[in-house]
PDB file of C-alpha atoms and ligand atoms in Angstrom:
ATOM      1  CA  UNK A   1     114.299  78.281  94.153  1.00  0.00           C
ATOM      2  CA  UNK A   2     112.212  80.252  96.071  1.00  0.00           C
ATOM      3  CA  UNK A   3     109.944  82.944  94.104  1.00  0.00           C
ATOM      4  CA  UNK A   4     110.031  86.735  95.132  1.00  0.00           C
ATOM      5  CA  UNK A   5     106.663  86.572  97.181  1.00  0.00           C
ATOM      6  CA  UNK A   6     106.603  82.852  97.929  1.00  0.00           C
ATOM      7  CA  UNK A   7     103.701  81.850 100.405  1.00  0.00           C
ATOM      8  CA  UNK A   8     101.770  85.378 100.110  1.00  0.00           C
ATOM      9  CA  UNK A   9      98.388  85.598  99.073  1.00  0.00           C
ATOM     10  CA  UNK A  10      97.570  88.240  96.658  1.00  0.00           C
ATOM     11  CA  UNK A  11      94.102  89.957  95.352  1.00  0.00           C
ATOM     12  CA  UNK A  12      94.440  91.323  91.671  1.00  0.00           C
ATOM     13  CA  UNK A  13      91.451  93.791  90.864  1.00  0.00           C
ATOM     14  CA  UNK A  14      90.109  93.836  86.912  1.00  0.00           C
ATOM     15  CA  UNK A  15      92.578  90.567  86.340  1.00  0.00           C
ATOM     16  CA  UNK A  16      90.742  89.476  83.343  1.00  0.00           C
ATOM     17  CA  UNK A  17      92.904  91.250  81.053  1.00  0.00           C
ATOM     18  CA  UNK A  18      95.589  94.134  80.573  1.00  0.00           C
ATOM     19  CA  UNK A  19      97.881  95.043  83.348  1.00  0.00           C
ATOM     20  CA  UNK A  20      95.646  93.280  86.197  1.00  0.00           C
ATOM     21  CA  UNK A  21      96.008  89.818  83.869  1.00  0.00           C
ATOM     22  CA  UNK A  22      99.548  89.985  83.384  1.00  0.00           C
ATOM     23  CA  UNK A  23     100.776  91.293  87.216  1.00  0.00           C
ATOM     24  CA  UNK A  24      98.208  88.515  88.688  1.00  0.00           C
ATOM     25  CA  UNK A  25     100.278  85.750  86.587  1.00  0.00           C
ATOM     26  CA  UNK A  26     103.369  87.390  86.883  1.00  0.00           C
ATOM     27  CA  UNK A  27     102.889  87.344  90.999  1.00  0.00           C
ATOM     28  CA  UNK A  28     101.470  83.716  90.954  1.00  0.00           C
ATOM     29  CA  UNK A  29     105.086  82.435  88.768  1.00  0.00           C
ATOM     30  CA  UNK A  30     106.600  84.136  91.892  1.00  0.00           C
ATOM     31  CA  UNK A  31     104.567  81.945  94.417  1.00  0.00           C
ATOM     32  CA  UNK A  32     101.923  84.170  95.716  1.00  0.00           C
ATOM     33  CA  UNK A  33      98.445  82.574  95.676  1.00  0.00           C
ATOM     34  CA  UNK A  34      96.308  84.663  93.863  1.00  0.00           C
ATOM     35  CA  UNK A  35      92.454  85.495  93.619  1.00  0.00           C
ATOM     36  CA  UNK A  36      91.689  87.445  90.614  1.00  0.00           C
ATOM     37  CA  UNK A  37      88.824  89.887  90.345  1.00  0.00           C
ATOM     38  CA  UNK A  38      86.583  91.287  87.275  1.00  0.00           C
ATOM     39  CA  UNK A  39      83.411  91.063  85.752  1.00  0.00           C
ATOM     40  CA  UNK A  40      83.729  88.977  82.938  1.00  0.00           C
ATOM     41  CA  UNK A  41      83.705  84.692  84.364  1.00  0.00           C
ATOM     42  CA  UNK A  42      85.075  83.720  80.979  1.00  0.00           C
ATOM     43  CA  UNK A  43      88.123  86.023  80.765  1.00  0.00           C
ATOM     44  CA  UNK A  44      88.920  85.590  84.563  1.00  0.00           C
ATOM     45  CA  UNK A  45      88.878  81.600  84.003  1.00  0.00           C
ATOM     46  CA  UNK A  46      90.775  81.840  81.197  1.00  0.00           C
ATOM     47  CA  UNK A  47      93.503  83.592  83.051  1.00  0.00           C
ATOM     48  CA  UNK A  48      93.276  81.099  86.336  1.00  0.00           C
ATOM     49  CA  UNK A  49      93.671  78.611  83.641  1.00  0.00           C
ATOM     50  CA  UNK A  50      96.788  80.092  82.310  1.00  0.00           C
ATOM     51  CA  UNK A  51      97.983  80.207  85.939  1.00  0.00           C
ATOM     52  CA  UNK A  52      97.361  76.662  86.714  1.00  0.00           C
ATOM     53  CA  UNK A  53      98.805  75.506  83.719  1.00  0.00           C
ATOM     54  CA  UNK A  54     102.209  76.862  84.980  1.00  0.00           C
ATOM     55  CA  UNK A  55     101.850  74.761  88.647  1.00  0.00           C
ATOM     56  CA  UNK A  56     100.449  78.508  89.936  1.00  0.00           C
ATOM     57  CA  UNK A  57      97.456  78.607  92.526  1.00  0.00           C
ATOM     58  CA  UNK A  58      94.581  81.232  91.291  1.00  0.00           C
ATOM     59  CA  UNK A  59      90.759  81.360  92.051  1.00  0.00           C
ATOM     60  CA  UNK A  60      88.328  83.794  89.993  1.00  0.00           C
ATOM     61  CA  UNK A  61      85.786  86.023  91.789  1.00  0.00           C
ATOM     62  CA  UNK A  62      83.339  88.050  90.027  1.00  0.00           C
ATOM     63  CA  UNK A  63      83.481  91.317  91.090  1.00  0.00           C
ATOM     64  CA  UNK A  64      82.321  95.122  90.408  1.00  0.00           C
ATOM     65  CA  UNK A  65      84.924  97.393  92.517  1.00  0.00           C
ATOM     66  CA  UNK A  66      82.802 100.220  92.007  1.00  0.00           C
ATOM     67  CA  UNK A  67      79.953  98.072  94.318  1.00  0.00           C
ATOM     68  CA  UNK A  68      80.654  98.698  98.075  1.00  0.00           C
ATOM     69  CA  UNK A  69      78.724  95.684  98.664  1.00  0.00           C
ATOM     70  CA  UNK A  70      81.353  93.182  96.558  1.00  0.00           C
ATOM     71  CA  UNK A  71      84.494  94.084  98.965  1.00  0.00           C
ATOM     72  CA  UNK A  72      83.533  92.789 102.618  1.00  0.00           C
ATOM     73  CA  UNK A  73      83.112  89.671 100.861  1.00  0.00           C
ATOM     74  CA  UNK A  74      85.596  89.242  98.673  1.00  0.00           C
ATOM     75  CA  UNK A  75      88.341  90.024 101.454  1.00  0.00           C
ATOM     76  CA  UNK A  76      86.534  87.066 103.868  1.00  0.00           C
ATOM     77  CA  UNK A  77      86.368  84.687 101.162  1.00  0.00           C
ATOM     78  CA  UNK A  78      90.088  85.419 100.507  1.00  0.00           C
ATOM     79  CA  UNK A  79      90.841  84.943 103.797  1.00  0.00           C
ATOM     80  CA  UNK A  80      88.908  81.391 104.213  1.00  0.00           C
ATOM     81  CA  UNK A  81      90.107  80.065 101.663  1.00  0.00           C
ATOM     82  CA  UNK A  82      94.190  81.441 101.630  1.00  0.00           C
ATOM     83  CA  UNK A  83      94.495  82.242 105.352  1.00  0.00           C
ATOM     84  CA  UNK A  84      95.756  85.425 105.091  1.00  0.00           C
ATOM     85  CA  UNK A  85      96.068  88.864 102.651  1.00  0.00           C
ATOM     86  CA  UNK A  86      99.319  90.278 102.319  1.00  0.00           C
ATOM     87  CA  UNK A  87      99.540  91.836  98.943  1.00  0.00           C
ATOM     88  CA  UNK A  88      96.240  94.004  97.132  1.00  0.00           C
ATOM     89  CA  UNK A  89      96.558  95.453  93.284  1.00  0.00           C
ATOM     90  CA  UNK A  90      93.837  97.715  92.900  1.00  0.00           C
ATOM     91  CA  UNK A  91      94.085  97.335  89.165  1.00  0.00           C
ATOM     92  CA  UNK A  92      90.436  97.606  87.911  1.00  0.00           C
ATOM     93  CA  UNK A  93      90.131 101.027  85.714  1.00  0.00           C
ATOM     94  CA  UNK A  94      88.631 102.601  83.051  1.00  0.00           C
ATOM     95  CA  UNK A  95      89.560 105.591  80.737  1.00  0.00           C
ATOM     96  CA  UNK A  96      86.627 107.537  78.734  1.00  0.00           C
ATOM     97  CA  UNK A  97      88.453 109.730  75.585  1.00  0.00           C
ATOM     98  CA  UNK A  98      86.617 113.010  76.102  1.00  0.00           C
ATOM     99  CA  UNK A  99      87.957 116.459  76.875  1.00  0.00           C
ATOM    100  CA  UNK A 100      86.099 118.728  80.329  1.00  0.00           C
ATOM    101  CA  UNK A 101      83.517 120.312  77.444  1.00  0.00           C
ATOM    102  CA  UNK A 102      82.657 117.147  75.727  1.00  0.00           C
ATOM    103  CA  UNK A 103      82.845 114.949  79.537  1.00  0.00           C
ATOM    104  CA  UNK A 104      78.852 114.717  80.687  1.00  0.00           C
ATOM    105  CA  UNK A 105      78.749 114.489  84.250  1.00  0.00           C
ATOM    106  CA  UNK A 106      77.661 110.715  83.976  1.00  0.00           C
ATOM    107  CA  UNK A 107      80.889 110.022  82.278  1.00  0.00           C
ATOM    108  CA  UNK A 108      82.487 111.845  84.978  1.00  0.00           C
ATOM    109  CA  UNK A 109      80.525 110.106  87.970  1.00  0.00           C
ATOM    110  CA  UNK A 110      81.476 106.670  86.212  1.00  0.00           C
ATOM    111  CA  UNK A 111      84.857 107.559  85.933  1.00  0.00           C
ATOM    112  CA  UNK A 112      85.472 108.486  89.678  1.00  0.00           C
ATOM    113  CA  UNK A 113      83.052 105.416  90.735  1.00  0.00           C
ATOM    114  CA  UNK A 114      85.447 102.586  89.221  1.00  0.00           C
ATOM    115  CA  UNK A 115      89.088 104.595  89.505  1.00  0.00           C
ATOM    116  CA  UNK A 116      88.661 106.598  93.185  1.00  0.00           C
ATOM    117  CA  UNK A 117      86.163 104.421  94.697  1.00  0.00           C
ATOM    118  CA  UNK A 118      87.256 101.086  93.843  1.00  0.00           C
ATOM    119  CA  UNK A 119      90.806 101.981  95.092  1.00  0.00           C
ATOM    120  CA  UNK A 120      89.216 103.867  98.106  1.00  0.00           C
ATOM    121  CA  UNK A 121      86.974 100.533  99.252  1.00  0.00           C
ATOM    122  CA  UNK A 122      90.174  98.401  98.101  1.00  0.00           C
ATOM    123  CA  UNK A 123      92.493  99.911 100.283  1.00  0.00           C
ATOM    124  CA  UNK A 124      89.681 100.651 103.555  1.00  0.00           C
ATOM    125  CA  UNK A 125      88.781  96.644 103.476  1.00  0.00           C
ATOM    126  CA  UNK A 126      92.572  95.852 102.580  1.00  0.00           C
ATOM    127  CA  UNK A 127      93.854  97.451 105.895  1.00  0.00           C
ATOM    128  CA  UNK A 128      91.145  95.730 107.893  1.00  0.00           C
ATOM    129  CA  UNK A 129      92.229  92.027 106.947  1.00  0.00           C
ATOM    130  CA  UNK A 130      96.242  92.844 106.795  1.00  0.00           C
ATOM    131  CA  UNK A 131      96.533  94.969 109.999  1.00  0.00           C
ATOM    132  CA  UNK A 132      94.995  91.627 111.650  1.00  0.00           C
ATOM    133  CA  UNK A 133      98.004  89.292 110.169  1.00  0.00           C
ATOM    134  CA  UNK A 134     100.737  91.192 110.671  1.00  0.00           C
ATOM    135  CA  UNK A 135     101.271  93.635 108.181  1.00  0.00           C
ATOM    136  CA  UNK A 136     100.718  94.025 103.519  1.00  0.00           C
ATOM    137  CA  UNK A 137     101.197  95.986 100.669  1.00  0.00           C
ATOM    138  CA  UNK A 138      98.823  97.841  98.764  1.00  0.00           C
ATOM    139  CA  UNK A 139      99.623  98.899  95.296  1.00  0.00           C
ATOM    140  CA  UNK A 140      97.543 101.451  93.518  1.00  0.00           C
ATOM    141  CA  UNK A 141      97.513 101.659  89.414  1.00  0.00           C
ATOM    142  CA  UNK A 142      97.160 105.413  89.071  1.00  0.00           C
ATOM    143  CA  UNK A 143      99.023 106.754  85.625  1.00  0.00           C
ATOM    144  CA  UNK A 144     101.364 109.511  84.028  1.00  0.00           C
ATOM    145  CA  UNK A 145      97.886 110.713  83.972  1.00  0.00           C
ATOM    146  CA  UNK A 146      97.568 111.082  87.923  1.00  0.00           C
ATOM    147  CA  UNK A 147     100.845 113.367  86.926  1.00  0.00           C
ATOM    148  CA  UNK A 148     100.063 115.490  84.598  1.00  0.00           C
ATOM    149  CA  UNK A 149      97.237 116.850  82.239  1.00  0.00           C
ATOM    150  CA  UNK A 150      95.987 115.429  78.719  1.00  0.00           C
ATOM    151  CA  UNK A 151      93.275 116.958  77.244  1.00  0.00           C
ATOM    152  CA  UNK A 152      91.635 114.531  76.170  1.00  0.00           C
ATOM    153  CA  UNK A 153      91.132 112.297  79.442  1.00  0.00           C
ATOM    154  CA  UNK A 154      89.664 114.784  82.021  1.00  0.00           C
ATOM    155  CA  UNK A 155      87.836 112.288  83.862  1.00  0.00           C
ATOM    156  CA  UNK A 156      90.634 110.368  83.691  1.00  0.00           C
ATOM    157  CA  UNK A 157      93.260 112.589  84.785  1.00  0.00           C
ATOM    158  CA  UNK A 158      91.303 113.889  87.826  1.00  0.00           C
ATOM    159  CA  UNK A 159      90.370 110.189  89.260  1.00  0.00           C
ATOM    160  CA  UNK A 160      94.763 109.120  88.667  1.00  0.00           C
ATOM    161  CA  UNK A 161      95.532 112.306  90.259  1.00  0.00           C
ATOM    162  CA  UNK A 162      93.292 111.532  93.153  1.00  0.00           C
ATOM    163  CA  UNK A 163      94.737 108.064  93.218  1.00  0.00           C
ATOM    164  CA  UNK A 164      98.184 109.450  93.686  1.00  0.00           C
ATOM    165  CA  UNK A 165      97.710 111.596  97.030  1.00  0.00           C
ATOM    166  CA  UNK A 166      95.130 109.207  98.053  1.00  0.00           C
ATOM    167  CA  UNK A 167      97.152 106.506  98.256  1.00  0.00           C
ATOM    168  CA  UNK A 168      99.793 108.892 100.126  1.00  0.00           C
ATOM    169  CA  UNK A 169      97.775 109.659 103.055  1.00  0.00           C
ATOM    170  CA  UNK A 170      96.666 105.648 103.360  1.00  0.00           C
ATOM    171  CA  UNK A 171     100.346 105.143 103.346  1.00  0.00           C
ATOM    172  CA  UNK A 172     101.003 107.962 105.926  1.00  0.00           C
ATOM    173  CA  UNK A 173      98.134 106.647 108.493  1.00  0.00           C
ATOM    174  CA  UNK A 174      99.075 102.901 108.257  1.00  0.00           C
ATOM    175  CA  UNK A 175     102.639 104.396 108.808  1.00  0.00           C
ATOM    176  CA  UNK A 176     101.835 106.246 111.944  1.00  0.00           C
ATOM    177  CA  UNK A 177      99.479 103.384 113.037  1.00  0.00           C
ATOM    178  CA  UNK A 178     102.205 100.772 113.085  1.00  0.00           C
ATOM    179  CA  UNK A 179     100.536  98.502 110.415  1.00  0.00           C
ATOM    180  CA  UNK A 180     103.241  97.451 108.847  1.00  0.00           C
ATOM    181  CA  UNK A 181     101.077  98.163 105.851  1.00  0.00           C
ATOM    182  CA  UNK A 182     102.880 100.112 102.841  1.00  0.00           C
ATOM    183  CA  UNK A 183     100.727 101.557 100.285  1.00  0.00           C
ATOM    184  CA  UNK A 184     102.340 103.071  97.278  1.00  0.00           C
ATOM    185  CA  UNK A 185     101.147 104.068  93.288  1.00  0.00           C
ATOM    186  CA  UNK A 186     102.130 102.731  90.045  1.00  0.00           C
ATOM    187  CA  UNK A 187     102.026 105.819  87.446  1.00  0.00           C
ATOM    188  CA  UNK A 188     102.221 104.389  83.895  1.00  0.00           C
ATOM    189  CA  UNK A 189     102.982 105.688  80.432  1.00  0.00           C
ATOM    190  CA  UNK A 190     100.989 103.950  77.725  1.00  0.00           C
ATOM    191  CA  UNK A 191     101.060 100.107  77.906  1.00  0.00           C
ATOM    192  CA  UNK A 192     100.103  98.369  74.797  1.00  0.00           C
ATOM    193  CA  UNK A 193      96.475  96.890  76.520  1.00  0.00           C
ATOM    194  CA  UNK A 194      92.641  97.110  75.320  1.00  0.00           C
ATOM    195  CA  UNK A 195      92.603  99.797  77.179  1.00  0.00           C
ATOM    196  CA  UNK A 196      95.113 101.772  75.207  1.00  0.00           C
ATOM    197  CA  UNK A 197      93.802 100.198  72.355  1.00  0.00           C
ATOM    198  CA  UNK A 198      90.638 100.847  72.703  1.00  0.00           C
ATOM    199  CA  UNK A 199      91.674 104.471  73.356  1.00  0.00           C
ATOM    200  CA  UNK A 200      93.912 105.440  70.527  1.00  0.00           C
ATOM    201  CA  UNK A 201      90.965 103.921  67.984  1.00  0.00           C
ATOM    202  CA  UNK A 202      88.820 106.672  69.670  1.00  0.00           C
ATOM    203  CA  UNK A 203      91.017 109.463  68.828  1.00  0.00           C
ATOM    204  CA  UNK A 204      91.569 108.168  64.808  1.00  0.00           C
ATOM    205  CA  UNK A 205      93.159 105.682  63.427  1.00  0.00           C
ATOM    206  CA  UNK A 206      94.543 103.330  65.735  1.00  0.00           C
ATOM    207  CA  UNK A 207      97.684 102.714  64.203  1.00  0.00           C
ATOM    208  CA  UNK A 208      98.180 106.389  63.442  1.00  0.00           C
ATOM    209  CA  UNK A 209      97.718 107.353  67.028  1.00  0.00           C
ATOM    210  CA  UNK A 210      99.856 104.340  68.035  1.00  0.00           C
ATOM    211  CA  UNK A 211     102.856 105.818  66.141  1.00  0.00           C
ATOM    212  CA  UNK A 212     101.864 109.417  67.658  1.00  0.00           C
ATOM    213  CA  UNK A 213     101.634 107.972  71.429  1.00  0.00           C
ATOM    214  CA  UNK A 214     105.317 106.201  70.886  1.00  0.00           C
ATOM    215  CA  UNK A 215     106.909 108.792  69.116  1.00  0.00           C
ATOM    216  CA  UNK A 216     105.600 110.931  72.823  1.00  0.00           C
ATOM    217  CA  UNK A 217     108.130 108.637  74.796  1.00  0.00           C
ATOM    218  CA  UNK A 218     111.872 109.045  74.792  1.00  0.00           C
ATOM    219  CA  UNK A 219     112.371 105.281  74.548  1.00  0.00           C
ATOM    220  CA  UNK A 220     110.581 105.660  71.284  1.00  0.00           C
ATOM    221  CA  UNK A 221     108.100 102.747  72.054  1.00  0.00           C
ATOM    222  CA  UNK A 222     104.623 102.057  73.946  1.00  0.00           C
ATOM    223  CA  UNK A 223     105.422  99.583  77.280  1.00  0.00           C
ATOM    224  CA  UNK A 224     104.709  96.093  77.261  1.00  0.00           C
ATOM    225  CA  UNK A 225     102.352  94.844  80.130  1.00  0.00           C
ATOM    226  CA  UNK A 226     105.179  92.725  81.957  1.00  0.00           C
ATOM    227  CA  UNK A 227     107.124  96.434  82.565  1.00  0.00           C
ATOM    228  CA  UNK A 228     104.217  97.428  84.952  1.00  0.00           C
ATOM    229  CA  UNK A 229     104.201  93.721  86.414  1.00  0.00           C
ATOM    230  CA  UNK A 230     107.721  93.942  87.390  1.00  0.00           C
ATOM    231  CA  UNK A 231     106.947  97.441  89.249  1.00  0.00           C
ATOM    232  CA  UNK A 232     103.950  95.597  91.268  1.00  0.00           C
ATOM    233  CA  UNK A 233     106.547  92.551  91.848  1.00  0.00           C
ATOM    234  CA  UNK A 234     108.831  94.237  92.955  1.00  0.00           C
ATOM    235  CA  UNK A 235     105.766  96.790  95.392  1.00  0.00           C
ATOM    236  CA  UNK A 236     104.345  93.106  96.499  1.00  0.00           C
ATOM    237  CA  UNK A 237     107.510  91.755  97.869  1.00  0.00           C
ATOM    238  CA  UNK A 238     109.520  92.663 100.658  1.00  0.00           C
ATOM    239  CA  UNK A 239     112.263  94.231  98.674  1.00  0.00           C
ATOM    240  CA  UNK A 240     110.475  97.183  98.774  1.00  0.00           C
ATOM    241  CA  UNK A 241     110.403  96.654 102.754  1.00  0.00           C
ATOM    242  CA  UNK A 242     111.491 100.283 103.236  1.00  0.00           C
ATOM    243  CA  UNK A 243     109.132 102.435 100.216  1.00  0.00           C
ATOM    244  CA  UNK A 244     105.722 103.442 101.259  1.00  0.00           C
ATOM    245  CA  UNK A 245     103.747 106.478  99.772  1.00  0.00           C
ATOM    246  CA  UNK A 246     105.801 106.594  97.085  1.00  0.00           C
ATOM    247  CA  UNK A 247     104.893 106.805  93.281  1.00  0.00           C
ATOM    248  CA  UNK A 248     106.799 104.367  91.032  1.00  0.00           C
ATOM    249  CA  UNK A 249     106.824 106.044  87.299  1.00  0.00           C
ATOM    250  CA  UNK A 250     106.867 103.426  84.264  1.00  0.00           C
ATOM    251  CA  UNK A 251     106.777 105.285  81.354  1.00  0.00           C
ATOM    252  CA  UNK A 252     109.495 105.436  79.175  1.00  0.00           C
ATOM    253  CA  UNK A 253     110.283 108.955  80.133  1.00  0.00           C
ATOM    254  CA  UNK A 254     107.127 110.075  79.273  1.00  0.00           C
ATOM    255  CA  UNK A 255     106.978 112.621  82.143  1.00  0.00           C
ATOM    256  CA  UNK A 256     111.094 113.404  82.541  1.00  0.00           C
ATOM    257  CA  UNK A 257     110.380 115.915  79.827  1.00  0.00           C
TER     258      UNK A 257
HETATM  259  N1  NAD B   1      97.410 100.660  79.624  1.00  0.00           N
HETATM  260  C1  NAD B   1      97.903 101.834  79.905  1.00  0.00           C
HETATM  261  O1  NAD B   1      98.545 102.468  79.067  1.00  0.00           O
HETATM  262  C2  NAD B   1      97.735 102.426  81.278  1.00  0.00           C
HETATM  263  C3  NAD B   1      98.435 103.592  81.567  1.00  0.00           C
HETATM  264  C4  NAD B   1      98.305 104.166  82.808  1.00  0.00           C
HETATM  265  C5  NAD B   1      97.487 103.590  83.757  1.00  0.00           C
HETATM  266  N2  NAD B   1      96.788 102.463  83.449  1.00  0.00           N
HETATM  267  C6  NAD B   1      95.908 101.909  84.488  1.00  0.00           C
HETATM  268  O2  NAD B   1      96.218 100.565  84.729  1.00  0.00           O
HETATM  269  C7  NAD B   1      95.034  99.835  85.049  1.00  0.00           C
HETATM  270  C8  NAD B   1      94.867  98.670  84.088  1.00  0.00           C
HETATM  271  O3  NAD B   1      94.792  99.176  82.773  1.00  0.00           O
HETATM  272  P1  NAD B   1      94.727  98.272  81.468  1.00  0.00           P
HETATM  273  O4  NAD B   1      95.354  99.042  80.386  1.00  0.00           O
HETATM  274  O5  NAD B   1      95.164  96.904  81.758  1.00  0.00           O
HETATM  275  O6  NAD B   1      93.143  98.316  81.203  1.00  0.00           O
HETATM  276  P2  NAD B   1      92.215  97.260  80.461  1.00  0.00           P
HETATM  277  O7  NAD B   1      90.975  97.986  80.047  1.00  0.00           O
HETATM  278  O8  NAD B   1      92.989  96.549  79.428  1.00  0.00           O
HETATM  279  O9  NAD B   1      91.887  96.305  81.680  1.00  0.00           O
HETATM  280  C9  NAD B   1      91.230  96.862  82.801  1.00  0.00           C
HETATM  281  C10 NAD B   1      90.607  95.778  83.594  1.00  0.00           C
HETATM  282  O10 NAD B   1      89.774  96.354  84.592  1.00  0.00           O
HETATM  283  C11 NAD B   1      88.508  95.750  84.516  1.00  0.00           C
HETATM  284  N3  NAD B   1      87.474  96.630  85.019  1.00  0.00           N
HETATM  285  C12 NAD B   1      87.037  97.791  84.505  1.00  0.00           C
HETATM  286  N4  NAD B   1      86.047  98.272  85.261  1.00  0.00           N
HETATM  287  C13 NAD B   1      85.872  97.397  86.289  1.00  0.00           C
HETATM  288  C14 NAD B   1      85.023  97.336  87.412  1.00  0.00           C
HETATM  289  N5  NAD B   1      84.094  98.283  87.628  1.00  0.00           N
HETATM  290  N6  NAD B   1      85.136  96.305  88.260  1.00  0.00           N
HETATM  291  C15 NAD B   1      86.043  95.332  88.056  1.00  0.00           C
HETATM  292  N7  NAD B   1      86.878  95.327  87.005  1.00  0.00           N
HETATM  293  C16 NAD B   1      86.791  96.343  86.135  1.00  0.00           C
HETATM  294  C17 NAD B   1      88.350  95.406  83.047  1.00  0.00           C
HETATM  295  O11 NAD B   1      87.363  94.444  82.840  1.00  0.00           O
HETATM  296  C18 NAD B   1      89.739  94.898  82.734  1.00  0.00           C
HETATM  297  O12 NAD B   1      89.920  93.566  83.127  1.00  0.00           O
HETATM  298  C19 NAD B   1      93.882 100.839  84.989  1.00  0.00           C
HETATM  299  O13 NAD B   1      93.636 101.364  86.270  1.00  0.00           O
HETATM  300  C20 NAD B   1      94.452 101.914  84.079  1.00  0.00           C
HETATM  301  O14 NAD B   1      93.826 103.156  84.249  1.00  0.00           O
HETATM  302  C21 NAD B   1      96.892 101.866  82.226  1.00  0.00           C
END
């Protein structure tokens, strides 16, 4: 049986764990070749391991998307060696628990440097390579957080929301410019990861918080990271032929209230 992006060559940013690990092995059971990116070797071998293991085809490629200098090469070398880029996940994020009095402007400058421009070099390079082979899709992780407000993630909030209308006016220029490229965001509630882990334990006790975060969702539960895979499957194939600049909400109904 064919899989739902058979023969397409994918790049998944910050695949070493999380959403980027599971939506990178999630794409490659669907028959897209996939290079993974992040900065820890170990973690990103371990997951082109996993993908192997299941007859999948995955490289590793240590990367920092916040470094301008990493993306020219990382698109040629995923060119060389696939042929082609069709599908990009700029995944890679990070989220510092601090509210705007508490945020130092280094925690703020960090923030915007991996979330806004990592996505913003992603998607510039991304457009370069696809517009050249006929066309891609370009999914953006921003989060309920590129939505609305939490207090405690002001960094945060302010790099998703930038994600969100970023990735609309991408979407709206390749659009006009007869790409064929469709860009489009991914706006999560909380997904059980390290990074909501990691997260919650900085706010109190981590299963305390846990129970606090779920009981904050209608479905009365934290996501699982295969619920945001599914939402870039489905963004990465061409079932989604007609949706650009649109904002796909995952979140349990997080934000319907
Ligand atoms: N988990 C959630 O509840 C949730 C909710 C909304 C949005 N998101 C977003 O989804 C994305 C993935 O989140 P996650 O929960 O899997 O996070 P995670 O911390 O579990 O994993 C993030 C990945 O990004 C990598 N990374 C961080 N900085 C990087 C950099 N400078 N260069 C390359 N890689 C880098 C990490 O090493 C890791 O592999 C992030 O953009 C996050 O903001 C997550």
């Amino acid at each position: 049986m064919m899989g739902r992006v058979e023969g397409k060559v994918a790049i998944v940013t910050g695949a070493t764990k999380g959403l980027g690990r599971a939506s990178a092995i999630l794409l490659a059971r669907e028959g897209a070749k996939v290079v993974l990116t992040g900065r820890t070797e170990a973690e990103g071998e371990e997951a082109v391991r996993a993908i192997v293991a299941e007859g999948g085809e995955a490289v590793f490629v240590k990367q920092d998307v916040a470094d301008a200098r990493s993306w020219p090469g990382l698109i040629e070398e995923t060119v060389s060696r696939y042929g082609r880029l069709d599908i990009l996940v700029n995944n890679a994020g990070i989220a510092i628990a601090a509210n705007v009095e508490e945020t130092t402007l280094e925690q703020w400058r960090l923030t915007m440097a991996v979330n806004l421009d990592g996505v913003f070099l992603g998607t510039k390079y991304a457009i370069g390579a696809m517009k050249k082979t006929g066309g891609g899709s370009i999914i953006n992780l921003s989060s309920i957080d590129g939505n609305i407000g939490e207090a405690d993630l002001a960094a945060y909030c302010a790099s998703k929301g930038g994600v969100r209308t970023f990735t609309k006016a991408a979407a709206v220029h390749c659009g006009e410019a007869g790409y064929n490229i469709r860009v489009n965001s991914i706006h999560p509630g909380y997904i059980w990861t390290p990074q909501t882990q990691n997260y919650l334990a900085d706010l109190g006790t981590a299963e305390e918080e846990k129970r606090k975060a779920a009981a904050r969702h209608p479905i009365g539960r934290l996501g699982e990271p295969d619920d945001i895979a599914y939402g870039v499957l489905y963004l990465a194939s061409d079932e989604s032929k007609f949706v650009t600049g649109s904002e796909l909400v995952i979140d349990g109904g997080y934000i319907a209230q």
